[in-house]
GROMACS .gro file of C-alpha atoms in nm:
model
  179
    1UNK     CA    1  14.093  26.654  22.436
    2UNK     CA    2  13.829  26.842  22.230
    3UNK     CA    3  13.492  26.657  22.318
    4UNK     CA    4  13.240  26.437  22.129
    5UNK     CA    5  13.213  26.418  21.762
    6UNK     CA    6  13.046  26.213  21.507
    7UNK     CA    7  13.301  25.942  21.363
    8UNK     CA    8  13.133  25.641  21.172
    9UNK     CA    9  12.738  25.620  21.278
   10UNK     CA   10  12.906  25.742  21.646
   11UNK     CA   11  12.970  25.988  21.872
   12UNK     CA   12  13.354  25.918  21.986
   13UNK     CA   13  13.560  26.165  22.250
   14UNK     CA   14  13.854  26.306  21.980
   15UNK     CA   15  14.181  26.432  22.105
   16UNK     CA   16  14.444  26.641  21.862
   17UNK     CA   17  14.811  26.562  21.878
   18UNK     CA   18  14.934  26.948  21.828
   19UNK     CA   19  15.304  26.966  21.671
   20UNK     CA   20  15.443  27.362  21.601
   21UNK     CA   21  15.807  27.424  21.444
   22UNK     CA   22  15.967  27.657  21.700
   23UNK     CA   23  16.105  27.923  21.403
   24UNK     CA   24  15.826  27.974  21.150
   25UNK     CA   25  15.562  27.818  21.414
   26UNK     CA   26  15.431  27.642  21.163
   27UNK     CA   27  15.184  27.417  21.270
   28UNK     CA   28  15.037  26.994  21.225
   29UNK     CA   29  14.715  26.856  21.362
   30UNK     CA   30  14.641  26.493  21.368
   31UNK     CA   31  14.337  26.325  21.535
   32UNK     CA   32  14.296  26.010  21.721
   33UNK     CA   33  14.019  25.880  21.960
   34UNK     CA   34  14.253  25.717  22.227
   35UNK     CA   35  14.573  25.873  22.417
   36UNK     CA   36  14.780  25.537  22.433
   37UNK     CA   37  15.176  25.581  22.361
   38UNK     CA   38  15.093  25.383  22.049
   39UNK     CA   39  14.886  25.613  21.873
   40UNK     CA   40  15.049  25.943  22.021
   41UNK     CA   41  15.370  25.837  21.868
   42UNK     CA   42  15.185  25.725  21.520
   43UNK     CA   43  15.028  26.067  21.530
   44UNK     CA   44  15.320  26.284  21.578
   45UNK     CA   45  15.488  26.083  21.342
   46UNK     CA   46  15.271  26.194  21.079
   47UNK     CA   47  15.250  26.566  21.212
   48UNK     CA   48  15.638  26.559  21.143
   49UNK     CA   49  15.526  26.405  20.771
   50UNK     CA   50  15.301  26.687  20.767
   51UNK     CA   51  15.568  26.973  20.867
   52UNK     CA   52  15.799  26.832  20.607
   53UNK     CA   53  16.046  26.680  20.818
   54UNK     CA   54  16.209  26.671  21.118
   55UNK     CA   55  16.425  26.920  21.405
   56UNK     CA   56  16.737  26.837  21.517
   57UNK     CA   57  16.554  26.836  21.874
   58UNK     CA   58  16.206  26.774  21.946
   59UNK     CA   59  16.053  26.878  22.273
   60UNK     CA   60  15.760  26.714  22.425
   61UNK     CA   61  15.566  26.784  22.770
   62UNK     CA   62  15.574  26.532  22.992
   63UNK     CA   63  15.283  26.367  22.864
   64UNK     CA   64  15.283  25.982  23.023
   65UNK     CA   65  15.289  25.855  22.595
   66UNK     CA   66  15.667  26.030  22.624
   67UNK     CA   67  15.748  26.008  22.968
   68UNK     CA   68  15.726  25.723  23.239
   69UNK     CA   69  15.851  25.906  23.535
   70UNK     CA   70  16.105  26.149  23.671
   71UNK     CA   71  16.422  26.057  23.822
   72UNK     CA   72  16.490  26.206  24.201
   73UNK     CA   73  16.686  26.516  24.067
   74UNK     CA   74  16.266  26.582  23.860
   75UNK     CA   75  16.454  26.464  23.528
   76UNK     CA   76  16.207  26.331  23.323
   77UNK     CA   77  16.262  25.906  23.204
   78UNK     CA   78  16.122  25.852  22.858
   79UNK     CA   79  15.917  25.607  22.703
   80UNK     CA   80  16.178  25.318  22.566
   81UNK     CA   81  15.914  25.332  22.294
   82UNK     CA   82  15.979  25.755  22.207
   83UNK     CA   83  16.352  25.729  22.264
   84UNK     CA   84  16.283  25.424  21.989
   85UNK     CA   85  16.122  25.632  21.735
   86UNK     CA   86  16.327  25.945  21.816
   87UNK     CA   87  16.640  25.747  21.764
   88UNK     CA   88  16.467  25.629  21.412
   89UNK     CA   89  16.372  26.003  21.271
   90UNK     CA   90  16.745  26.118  21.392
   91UNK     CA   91  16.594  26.379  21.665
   92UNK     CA   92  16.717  26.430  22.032
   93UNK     CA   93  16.437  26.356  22.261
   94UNK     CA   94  16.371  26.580  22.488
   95UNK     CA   95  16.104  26.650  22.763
   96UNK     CA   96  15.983  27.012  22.924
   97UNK     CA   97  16.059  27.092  23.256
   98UNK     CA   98  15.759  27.057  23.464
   99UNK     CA   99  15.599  27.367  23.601
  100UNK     CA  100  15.738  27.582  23.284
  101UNK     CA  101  15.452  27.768  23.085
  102UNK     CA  102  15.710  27.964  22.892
  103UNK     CA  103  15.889  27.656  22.762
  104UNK     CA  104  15.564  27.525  22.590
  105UNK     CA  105  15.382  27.865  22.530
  106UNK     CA  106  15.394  27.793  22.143
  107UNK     CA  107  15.222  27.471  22.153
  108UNK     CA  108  14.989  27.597  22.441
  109UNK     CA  109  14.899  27.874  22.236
  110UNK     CA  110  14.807  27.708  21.893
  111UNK     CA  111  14.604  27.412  22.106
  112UNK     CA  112  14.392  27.750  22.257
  113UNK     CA  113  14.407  27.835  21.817
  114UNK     CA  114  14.277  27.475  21.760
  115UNK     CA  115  13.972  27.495  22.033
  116UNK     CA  116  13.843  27.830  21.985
  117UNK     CA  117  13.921  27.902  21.597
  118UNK     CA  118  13.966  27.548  21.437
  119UNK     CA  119  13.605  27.448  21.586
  120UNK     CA  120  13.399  27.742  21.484
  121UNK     CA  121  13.533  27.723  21.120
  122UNK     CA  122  13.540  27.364  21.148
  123UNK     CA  123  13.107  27.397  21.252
  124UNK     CA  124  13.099  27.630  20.912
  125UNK     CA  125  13.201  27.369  20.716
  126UNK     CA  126  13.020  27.051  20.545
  127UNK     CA  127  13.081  26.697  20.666
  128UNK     CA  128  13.064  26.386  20.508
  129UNK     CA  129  12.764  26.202  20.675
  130UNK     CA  130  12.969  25.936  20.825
  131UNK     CA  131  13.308  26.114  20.900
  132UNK     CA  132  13.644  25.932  20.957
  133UNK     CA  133  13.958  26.070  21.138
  134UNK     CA  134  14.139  26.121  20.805
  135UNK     CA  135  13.845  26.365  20.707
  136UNK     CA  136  13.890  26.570  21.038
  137UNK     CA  137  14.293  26.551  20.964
  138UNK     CA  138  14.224  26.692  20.617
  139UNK     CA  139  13.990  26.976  20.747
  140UNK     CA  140  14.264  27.060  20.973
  141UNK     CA  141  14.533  27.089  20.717
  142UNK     CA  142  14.293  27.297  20.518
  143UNK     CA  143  14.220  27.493  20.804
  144UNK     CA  144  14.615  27.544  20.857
  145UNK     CA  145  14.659  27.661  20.496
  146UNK     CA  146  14.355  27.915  20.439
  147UNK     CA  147  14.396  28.044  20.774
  148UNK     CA  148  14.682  27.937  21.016
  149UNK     CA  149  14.973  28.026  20.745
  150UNK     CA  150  14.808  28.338  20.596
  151UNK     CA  151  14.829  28.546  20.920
  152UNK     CA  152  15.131  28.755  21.063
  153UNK     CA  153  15.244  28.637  21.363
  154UNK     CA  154  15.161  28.837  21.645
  155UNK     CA  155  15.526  28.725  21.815
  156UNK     CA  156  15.815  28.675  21.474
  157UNK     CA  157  15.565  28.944  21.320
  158UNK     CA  158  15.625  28.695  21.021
  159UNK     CA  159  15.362  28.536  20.808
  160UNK     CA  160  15.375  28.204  20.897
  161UNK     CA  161  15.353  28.032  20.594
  162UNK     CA  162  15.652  28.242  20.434
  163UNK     CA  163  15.844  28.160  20.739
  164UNK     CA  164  15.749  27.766  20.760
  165UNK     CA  165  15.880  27.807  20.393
  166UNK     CA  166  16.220  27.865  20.470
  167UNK     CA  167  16.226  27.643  20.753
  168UNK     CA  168  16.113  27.382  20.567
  169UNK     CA  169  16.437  27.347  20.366
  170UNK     CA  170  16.621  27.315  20.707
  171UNK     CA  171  16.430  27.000  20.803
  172UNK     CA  172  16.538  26.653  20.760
  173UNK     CA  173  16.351  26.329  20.560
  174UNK     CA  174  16.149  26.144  20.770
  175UNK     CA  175  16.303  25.781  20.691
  176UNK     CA  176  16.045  25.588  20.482
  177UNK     CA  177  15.985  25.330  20.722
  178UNK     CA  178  15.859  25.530  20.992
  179UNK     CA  179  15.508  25.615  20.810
   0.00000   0.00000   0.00000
């Protein structure tokens, strides 16, 4: 959740659906102005689209648009609807153990990126008067590509968008019916 921002003639509370490939740590933004399981899975849908394609596994937290529950032994149920779409882009679903800042650090990490870098270049730069969510996704893909993939990474010591280059050609098609 990131706060108010103009959309339309409003002032609507946006969220970010934050996807990172584990290798190159190549990063997708998409925005969205509700939470529901519907639009969480439409938005990482397209962050996948964005990445160029898909993991063999994908891990989520336990965010209630993935998970509905936990099962006595604290395994995590998921959404029919996930292990739906999961089945459909080929991936194993997978949720993080509760409690486990190390298993999510990268994604942790690049949401910190998205709230303290992201939004002071994103107040540098010019907005249509009446912006949509598809001009905040595009300023975030920009801001991935002049900034995000240019930089060394302070763990891989990699530059991110060299690295996200060779992962790329690892990834699988998103089928066509899934966007």
């Amino acid at each position: 959740e990131l706060g108010l921002f103009p959309l339309g003639d409003q002032m609507v509370e946006l969220s970010a659906m934050v996807t990172i490939l584990g290798c190159s740590r190549a990063p997708a933004i998409r925005f969205a102005t509700d939470r529901t399981r519907s639009t969480t899975l439409e938005r990482l849908a397209w962050c996948v689209h964005d990445l160029g394609g898909v993991t063999r596994e994908m891990l989520t937290d336990r965010d209630p648009a993935f998970c509905i529950g936990q099962t006595s032994s604290g395994a995590a149920i998921l959404a029919p609807e996930w292990v739906d779409l999961a089945r459909l882009l080929g991936v194993v679903p997978k949720a993080c153990r509760p409690y486990r800042a190390k298993t999510k650090g990268k994604v942790e990490r690049m949401i910190r990126e998205l709230k303290e870098s992201f939004l002071a270049w994103l107040s540098g730069q010019v907005l249509p008067v009446h912006p949509t969510l598809a001009d905040y996704d595009a300023l975030a893909r920009r801001w991935v590509e002049e900034i995000v993939l240019r930089r060394t990474h302070r763990t891989t010591k990699r530059v991110v968008g060299e690295a996200w280059a060779e992962e790329r050609s690892l990834l699988r098609p998103i089928p066509e019916r899934i966007l």
